[in-house]
PDB file of C-alpha atoms and ligand atoms in Angstrom:
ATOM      1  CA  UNK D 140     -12.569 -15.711  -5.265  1.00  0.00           C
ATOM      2  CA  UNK D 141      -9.728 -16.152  -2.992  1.00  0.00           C
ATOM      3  CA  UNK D 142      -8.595 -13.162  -0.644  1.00  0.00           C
ATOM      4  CA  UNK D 143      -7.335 -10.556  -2.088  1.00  0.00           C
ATOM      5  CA  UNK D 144      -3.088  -9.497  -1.627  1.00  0.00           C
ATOM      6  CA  UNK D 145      -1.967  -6.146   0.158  1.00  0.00           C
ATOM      7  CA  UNK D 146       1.494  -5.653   0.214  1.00  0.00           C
ATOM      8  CA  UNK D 147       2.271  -2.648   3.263  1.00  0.00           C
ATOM      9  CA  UNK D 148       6.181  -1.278   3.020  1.00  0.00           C
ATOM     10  CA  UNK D 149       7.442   0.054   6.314  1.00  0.00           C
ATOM     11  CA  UNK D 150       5.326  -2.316   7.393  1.00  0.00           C
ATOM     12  CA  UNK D 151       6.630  -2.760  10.949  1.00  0.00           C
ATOM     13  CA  UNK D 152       6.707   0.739  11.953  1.00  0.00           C
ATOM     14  CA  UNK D 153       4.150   2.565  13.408  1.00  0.00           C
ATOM     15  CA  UNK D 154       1.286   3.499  11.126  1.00  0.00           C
ATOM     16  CA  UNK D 155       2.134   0.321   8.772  1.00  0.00           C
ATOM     17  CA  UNK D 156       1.876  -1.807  11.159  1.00  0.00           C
ATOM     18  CA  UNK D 157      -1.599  -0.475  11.724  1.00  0.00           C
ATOM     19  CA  UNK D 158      -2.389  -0.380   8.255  1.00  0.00           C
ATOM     20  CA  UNK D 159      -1.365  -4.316   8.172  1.00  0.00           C
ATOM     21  CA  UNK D 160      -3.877  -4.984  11.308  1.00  0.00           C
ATOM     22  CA  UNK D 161      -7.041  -3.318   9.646  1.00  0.00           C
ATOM     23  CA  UNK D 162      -6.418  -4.568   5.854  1.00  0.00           C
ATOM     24  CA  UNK D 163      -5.862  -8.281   8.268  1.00  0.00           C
ATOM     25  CA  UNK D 164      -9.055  -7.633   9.962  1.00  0.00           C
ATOM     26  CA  UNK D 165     -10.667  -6.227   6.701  1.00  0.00           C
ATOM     27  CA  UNK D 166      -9.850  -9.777   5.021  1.00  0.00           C
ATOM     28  CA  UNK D 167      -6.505  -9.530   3.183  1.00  0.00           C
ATOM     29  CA  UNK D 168      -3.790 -11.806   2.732  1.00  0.00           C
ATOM     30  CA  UNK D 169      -1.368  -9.008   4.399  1.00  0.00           C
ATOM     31  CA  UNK D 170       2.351  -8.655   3.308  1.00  0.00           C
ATOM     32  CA  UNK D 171       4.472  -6.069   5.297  1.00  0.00           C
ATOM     33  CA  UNK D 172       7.343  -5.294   3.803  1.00  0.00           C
ATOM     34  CA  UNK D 173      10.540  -3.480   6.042  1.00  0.00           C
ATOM     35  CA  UNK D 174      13.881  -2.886   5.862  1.00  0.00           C
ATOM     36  CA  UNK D 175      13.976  -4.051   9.716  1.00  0.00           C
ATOM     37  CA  UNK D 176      11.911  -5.861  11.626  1.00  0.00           C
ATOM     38  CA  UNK D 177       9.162  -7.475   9.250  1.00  0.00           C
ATOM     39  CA  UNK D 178       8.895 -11.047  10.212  1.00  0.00           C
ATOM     40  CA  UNK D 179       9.204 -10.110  13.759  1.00  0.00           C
ATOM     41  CA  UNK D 180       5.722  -7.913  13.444  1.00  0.00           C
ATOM     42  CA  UNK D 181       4.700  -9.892  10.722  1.00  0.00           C
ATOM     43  CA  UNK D 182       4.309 -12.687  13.110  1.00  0.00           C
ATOM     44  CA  UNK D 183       2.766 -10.954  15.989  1.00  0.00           C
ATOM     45  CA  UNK D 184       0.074 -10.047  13.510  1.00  0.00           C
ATOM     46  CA  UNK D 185      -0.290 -13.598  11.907  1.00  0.00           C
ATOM     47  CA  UNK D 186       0.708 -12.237   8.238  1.00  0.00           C
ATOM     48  CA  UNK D 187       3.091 -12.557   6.200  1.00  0.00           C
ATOM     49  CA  UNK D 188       6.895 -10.485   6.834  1.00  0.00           C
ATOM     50  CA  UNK D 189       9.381 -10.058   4.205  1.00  0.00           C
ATOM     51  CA  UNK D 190      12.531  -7.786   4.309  1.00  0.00           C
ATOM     52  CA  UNK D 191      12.873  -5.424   1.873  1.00  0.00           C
ATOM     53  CA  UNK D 192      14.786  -1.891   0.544  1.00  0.00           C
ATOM     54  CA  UNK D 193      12.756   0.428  -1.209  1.00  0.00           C
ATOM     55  CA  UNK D 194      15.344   2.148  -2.792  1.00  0.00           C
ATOM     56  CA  UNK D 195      17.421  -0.943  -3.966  1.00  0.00           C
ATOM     57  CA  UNK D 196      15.767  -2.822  -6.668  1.00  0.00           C
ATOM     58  CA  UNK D 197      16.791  -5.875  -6.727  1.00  0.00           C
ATOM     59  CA  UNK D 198      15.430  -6.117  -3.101  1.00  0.00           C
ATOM     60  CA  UNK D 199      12.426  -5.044  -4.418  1.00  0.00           C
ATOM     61  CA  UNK D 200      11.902  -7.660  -6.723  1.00  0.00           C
ATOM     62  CA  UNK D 201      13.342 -10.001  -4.226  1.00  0.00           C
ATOM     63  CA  UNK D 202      10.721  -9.046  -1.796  1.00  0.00           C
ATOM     64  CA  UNK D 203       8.041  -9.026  -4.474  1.00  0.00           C
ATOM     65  CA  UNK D 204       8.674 -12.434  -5.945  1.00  0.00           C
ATOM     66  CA  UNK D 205       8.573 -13.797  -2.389  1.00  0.00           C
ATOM     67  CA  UNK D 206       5.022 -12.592  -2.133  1.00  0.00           C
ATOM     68  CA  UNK D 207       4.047 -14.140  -5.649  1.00  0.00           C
ATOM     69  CA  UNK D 208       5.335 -17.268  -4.462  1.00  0.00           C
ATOM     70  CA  UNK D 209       3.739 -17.074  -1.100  1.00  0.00           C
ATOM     71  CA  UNK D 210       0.120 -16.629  -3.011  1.00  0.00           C
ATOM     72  CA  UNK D 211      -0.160 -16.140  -6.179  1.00  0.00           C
ATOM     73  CA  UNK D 212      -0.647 -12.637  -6.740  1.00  0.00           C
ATOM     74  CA  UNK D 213      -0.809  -8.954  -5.547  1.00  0.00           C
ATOM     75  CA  UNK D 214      -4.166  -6.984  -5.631  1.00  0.00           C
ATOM     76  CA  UNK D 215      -3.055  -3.556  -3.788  1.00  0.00           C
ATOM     77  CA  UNK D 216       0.088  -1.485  -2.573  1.00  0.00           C
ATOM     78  CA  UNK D 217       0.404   0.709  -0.044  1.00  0.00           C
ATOM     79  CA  UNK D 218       4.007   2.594  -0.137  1.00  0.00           C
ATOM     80  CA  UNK D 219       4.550   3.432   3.247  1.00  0.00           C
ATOM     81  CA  UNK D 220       8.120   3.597   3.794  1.00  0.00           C
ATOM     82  CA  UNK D 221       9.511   7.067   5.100  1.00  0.00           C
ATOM     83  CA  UNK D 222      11.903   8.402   7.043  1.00  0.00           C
ATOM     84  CA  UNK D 223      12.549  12.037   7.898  1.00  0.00           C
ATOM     85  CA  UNK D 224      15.753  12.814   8.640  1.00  0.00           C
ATOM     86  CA  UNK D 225      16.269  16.538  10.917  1.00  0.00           C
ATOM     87  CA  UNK D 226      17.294  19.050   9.027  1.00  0.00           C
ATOM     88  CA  UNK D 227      17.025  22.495   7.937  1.00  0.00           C
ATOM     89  CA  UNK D 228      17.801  24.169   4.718  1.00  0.00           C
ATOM     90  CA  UNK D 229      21.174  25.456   6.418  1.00  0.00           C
ATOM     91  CA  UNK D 230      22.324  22.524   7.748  1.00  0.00           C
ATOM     92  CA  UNK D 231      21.372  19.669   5.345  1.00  0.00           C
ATOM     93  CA  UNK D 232      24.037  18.072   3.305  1.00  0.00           C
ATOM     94  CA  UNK D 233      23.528  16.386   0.139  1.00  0.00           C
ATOM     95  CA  UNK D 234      23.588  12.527   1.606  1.00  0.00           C
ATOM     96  CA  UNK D 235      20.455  13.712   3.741  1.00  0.00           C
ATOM     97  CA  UNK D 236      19.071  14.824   0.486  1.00  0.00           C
ATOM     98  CA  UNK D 237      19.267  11.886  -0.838  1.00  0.00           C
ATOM     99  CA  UNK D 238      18.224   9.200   1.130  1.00  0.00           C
ATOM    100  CA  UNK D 239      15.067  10.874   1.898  1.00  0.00           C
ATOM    101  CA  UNK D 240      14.085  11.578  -1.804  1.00  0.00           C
ATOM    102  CA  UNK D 241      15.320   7.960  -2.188  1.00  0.00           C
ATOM    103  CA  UNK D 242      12.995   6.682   0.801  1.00  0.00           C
ATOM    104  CA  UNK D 243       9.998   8.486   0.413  1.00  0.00           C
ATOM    105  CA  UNK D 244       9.740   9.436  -3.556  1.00  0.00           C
ATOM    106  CA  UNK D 245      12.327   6.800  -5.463  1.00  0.00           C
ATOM    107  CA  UNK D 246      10.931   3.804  -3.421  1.00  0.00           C
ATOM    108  CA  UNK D 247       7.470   4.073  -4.093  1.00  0.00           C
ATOM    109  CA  UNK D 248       8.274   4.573  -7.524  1.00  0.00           C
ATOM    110  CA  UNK D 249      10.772   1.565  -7.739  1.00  0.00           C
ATOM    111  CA  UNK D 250       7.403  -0.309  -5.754  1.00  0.00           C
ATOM    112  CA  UNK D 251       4.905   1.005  -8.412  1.00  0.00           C
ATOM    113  CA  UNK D 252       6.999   0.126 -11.585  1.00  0.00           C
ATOM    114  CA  UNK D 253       8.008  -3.536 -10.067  1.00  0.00           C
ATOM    115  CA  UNK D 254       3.598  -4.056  -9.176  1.00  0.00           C
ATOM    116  CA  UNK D 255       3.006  -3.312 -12.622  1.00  0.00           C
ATOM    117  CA  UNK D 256       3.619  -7.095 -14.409  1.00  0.00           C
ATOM    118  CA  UNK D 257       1.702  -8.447 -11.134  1.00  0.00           C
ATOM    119  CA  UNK D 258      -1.221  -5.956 -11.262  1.00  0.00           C
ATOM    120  CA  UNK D 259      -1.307  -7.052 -15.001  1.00  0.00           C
ATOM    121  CA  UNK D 260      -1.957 -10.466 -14.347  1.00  0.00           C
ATOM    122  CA  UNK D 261      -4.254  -9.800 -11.673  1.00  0.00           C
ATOM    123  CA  UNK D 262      -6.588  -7.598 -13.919  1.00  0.00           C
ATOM    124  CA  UNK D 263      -6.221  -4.442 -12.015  1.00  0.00           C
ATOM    125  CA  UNK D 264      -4.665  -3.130  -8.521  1.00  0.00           C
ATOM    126  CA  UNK D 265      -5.023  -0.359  -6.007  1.00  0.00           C
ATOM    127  CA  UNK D 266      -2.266   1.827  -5.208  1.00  0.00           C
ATOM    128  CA  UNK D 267      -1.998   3.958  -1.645  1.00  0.00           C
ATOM    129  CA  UNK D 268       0.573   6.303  -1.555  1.00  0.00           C
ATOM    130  CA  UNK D 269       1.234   7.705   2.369  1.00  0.00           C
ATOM    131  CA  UNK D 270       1.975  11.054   1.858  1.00  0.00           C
ATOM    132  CA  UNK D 271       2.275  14.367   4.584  1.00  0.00           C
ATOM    133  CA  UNK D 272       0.247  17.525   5.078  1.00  0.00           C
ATOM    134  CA  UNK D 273       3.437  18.571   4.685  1.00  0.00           C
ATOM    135  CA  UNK D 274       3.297  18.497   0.975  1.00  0.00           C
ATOM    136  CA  UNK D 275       0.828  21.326   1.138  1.00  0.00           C
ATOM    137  CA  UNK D 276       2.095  23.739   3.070  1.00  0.00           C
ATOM    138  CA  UNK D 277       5.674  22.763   4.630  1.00  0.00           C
ATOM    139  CA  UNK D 278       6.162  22.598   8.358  1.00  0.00           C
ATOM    140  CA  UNK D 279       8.331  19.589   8.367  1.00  0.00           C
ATOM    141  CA  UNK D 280      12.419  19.307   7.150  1.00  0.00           C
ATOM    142  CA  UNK D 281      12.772  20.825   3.564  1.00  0.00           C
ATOM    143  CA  UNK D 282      13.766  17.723   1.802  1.00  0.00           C
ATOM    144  CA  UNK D 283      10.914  15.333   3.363  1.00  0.00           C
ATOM    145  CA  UNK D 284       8.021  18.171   2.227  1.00  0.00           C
ATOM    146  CA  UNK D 285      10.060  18.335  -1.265  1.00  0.00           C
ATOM    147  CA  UNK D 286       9.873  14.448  -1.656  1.00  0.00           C
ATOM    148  CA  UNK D 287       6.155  14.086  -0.108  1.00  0.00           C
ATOM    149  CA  UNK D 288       5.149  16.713  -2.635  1.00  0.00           C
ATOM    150  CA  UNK D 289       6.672  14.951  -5.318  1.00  0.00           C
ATOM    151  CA  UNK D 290       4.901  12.282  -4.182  1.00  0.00           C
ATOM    152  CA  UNK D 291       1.441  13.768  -5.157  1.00  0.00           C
ATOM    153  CA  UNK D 292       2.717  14.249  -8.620  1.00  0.00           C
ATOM    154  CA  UNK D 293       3.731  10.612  -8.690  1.00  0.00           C
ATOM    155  CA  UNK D 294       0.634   9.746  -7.805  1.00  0.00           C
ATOM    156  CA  UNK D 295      -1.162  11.870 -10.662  1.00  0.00           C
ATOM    157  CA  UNK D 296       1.714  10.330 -13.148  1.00  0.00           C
ATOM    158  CA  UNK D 297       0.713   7.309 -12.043  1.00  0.00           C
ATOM    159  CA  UNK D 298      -3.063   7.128 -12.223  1.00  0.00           C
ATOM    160  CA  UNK D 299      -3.023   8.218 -15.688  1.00  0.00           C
ATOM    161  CA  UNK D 300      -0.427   5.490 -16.774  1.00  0.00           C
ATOM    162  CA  UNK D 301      -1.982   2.835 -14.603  1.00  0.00           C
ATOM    163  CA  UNK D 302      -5.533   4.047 -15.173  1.00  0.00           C
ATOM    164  CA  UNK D 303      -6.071   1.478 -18.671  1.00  0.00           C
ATOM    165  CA  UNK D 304      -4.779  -2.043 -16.243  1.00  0.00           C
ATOM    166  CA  UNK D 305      -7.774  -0.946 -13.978  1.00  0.00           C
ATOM    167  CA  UNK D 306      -5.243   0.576 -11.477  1.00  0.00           C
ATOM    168  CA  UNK D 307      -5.759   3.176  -8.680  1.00  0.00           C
ATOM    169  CA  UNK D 308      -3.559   5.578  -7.733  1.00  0.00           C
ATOM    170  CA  UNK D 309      -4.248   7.912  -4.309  1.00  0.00           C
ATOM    171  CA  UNK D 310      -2.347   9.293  -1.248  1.00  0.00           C
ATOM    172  CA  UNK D 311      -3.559   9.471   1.908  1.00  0.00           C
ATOM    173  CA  UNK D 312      -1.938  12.654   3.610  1.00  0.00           C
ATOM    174  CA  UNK D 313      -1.766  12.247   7.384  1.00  0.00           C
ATOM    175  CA  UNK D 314      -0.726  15.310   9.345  1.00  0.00           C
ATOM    176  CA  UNK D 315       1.384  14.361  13.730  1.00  0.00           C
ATOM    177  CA  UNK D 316       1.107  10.590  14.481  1.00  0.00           C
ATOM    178  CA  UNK D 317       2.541   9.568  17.408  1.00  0.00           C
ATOM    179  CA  UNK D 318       4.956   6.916  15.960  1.00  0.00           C
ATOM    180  CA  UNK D 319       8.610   6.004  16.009  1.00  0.00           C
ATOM    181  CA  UNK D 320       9.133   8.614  13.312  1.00  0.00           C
ATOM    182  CA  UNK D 321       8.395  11.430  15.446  1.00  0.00           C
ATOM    183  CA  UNK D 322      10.565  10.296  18.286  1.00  0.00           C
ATOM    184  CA  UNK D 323      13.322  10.735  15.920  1.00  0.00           C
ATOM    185  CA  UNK D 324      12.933  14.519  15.770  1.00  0.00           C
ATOM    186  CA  UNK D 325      14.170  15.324  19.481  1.00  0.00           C
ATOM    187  CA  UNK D 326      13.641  15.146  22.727  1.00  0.00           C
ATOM    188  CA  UNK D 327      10.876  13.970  24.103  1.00  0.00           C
ATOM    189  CA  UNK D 328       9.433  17.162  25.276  1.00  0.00           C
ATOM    190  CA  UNK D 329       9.808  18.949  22.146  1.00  0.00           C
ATOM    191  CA  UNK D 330       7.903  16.044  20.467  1.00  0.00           C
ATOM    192  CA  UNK D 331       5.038  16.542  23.196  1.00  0.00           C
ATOM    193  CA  UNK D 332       4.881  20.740  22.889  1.00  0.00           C
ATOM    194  CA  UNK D 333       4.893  20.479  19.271  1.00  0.00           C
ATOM    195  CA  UNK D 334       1.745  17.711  19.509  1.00  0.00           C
ATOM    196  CA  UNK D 335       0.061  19.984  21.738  1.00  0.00           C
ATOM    197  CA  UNK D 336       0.586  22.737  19.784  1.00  0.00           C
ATOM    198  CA  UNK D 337      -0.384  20.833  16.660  1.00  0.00           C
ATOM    199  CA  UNK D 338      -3.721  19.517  18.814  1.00  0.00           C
ATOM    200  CA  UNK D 339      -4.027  23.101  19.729  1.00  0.00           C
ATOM    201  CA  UNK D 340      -4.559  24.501  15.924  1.00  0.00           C
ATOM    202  CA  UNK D 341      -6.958  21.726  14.682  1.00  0.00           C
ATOM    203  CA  UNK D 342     -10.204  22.826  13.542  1.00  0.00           C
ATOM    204  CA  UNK D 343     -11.239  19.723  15.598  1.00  0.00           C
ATOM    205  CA  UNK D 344      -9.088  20.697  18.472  1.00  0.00           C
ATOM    206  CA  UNK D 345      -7.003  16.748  18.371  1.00  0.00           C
ATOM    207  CA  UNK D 346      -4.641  14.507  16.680  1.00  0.00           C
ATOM    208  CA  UNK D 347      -5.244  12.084  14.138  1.00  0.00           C
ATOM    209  CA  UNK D 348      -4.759   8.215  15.285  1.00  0.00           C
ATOM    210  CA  UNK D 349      -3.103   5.684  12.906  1.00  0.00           C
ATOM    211  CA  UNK D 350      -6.198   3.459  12.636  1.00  0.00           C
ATOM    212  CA  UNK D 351      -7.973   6.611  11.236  1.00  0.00           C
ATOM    213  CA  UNK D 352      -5.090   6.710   8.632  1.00  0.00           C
ATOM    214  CA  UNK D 353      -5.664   2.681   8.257  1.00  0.00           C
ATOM    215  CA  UNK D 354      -9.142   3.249   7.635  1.00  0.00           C
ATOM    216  CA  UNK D 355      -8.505   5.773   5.118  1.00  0.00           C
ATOM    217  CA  UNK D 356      -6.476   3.365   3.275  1.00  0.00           C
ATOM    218  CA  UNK D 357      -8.756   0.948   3.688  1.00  0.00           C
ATOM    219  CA  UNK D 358     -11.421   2.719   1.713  1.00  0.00           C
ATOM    220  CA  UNK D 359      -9.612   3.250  -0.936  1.00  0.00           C
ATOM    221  CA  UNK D 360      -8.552   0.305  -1.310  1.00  0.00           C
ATOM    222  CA  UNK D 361     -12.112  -0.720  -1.198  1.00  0.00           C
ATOM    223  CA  UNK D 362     -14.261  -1.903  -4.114  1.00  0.00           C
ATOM    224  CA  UNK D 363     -16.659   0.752  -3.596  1.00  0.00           C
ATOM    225  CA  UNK D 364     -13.720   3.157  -3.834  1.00  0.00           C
ATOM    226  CA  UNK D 365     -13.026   2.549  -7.514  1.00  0.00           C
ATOM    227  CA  UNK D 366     -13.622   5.081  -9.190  1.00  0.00           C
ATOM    228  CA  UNK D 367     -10.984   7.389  -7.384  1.00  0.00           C
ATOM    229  CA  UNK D 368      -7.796   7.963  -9.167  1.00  0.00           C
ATOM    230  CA  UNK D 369      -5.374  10.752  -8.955  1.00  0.00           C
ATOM    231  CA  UNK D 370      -6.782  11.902  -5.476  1.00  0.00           C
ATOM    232  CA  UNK D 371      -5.211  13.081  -2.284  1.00  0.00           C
ATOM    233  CA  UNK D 372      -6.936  12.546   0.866  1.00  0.00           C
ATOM    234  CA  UNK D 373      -5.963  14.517   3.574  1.00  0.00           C
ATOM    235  CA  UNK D 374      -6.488  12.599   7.364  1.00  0.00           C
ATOM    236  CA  UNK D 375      -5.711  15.289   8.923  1.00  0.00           C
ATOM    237  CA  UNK D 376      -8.008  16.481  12.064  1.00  0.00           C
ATOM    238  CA  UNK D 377      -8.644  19.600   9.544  1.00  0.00           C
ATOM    239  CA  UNK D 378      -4.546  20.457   9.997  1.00  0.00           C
ATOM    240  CA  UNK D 379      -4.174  21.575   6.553  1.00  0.00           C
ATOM    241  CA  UNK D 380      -6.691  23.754   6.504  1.00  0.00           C
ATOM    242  CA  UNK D 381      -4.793  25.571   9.575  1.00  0.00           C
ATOM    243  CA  UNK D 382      -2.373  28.282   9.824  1.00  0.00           C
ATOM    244  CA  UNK D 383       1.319  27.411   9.582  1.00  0.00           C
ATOM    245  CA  UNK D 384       2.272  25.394  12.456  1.00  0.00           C
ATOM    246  CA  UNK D 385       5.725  24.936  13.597  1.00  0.00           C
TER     247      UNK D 385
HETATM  248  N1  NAD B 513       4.372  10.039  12.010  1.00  0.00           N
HETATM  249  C1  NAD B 513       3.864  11.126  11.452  1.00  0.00           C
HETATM  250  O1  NAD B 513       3.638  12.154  12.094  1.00  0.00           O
HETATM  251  C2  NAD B 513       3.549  11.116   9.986  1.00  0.00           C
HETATM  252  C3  NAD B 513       2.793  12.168   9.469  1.00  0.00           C
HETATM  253  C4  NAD B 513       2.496  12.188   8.117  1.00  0.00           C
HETATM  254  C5  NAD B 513       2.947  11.166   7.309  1.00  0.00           C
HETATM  255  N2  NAD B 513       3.679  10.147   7.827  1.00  0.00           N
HETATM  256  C6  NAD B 513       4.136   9.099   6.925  1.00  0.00           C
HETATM  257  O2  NAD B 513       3.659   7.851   7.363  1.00  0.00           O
HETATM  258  C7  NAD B 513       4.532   6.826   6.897  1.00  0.00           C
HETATM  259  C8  NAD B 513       4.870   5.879   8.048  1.00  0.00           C
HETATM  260  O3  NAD B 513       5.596   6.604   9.020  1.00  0.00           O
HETATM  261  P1  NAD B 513       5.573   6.225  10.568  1.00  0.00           P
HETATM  262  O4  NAD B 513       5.147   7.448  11.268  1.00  0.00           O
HETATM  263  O5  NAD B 513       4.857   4.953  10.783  1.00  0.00           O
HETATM  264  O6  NAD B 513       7.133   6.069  10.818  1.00  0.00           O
HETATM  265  P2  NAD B 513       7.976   4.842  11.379  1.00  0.00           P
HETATM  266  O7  NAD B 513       9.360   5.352  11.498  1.00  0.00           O
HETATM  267  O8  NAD B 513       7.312   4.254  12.560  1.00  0.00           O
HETATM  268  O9  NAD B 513       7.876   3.764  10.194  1.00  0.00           O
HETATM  269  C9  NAD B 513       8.552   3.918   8.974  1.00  0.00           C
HETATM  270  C10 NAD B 513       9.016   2.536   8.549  1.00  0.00           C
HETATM  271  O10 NAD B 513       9.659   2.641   7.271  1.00  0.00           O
HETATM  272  C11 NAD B 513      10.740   1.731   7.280  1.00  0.00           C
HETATM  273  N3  NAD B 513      11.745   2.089   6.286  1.00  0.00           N
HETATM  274  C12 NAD B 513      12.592   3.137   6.316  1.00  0.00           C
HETATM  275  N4  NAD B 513      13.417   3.097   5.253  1.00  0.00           N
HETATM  276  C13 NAD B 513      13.069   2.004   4.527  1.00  0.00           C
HETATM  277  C14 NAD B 513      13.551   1.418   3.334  1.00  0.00           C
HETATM  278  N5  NAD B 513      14.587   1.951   2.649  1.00  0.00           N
HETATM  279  N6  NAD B 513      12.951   0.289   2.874  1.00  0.00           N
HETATM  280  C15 NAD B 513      11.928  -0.268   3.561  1.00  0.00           C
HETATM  281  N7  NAD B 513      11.424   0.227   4.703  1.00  0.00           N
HETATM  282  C16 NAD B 513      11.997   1.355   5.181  1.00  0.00           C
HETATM  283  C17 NAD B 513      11.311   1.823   8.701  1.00  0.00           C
HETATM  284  O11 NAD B 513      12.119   0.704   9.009  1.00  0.00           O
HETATM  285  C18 NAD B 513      10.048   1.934   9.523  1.00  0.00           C
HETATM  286  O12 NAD B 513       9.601   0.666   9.987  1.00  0.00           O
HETATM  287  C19 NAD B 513       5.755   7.538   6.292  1.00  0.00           C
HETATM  288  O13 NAD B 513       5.626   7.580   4.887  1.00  0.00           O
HETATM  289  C20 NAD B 513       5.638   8.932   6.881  1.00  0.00           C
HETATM  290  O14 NAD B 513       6.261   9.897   6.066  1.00  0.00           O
HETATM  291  C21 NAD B 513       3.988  10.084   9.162  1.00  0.00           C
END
């Protein structure tokens, strides 16, 4: 059987880039999938790099027919896309609302639906949502722990709908990476205290590292791994398990 097809959205940023390297080294034909910067990663890695938007659908299936014409087929997902725009519950306005409900909830779901007809023809698929810690127990902007929260119930949507074409359905809930994402969220030496801090209240007394994450995904997406639907798996250094950090 040929290799099997991962496509990675938000692909070139920092942990799907790293997701792309390990499901590369793990032996997948590797699509990453960005609204900036795809084929430039794409070809640094030696995979394939298609533009997309998440939230617009007719990239979507732009993005995904390019893919299906590239090889054939698509065996697993991984809806990585985020953004987290600052904010608090005083200050955020409704356009902040929306694009990160649209980013990180709508565009996974616009991914899943558009999968479907390929994951049909392909007897079965894997699905990897990346959710947050947050979902659990807050500590990031209101509207990003309200989407990655809806997220989870997606994902439990999802696997039940999806379980009959042999599909998967999981998050993998990472808690501080140090990725572009993060540098967003201030200055510098906020970003540091509040890793330190974060380091600080681990029951393993560290960070996580994106190839942990990768890994994480990787399993699942794993043969061995098929069994588990409807499951969140929290890469997290024990984080969630923690007292509110902030
Ligand atoms: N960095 C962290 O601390 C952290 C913690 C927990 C979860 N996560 C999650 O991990 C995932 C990856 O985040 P990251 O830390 O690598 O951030 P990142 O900013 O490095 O990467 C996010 C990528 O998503 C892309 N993107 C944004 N909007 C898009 C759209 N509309 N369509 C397509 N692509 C789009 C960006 O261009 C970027 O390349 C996100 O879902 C994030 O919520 C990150």
């Amino acid at each position: 059987m040929s290799a099997r097809v991962a496509i990675v959205t938000g692909g070139a940023g920092g942990l799907g880039r790293t997701i792309g390297e390990v499901l590369h080294a793990d032996g997948f034909r590797v699509a990453l999938l960005d609204l900036k910067g795809a084929p430039e990663v794409a070809g640094e890695l030696g995979v394939l790099g298609v533009p997309v938007d998440v939230t617009d659908e007719e990239s979507v299936r732009t993005a995904l027919a390019r893919v299906e014409q590239e090889w054939g087929r698509v065996d697993a997902l991984v809806n990585n896309a985020g953004v987290e725009p600052p904010h608090t519950l005083e200050t955020v306005d409704p356009a902040t609302w929306a694009q990160t409900l649209d980013v990180n909830l709508a565009g996974p779901a616009l991914m899943i639906k558009n999968c479907i007809p390929l994951f049909r023809r392909a007897g079965g698929g894997r699905i990897v949502n990346i959710g947050s810690r947050t979902w659990l127990g807050g500590g990031a902007s209101a509207a990003y722990a309200a989407a990655k929260a809806g997220l989870v119930g997606l994902t439990r949507q999802a696997a039940r709908e999806l379980g009959p074409l042999g599909v998967t359905v999981n998050v993998v809930a990472p808690s501080f990476l140090r990725t572009p994402l993060n540098a967003t969220k201030g200055d510098p030496e906020f970003v540091e205290a509040f890793a330190e801090r974060f380091a600080a209240a681990s029951p393993l007394g560290r960070l996580v590292e994106p190839r942990e994450v990768a890994h994480a995904v990787a399993f699942l997406l794993s043969e061995p791994a098929g069994a588990i639907t409807g499951e969140t798996l929290h890469v997290t250094a024990g984080t969630h398990l923690a007292p509110y950090i902030h």
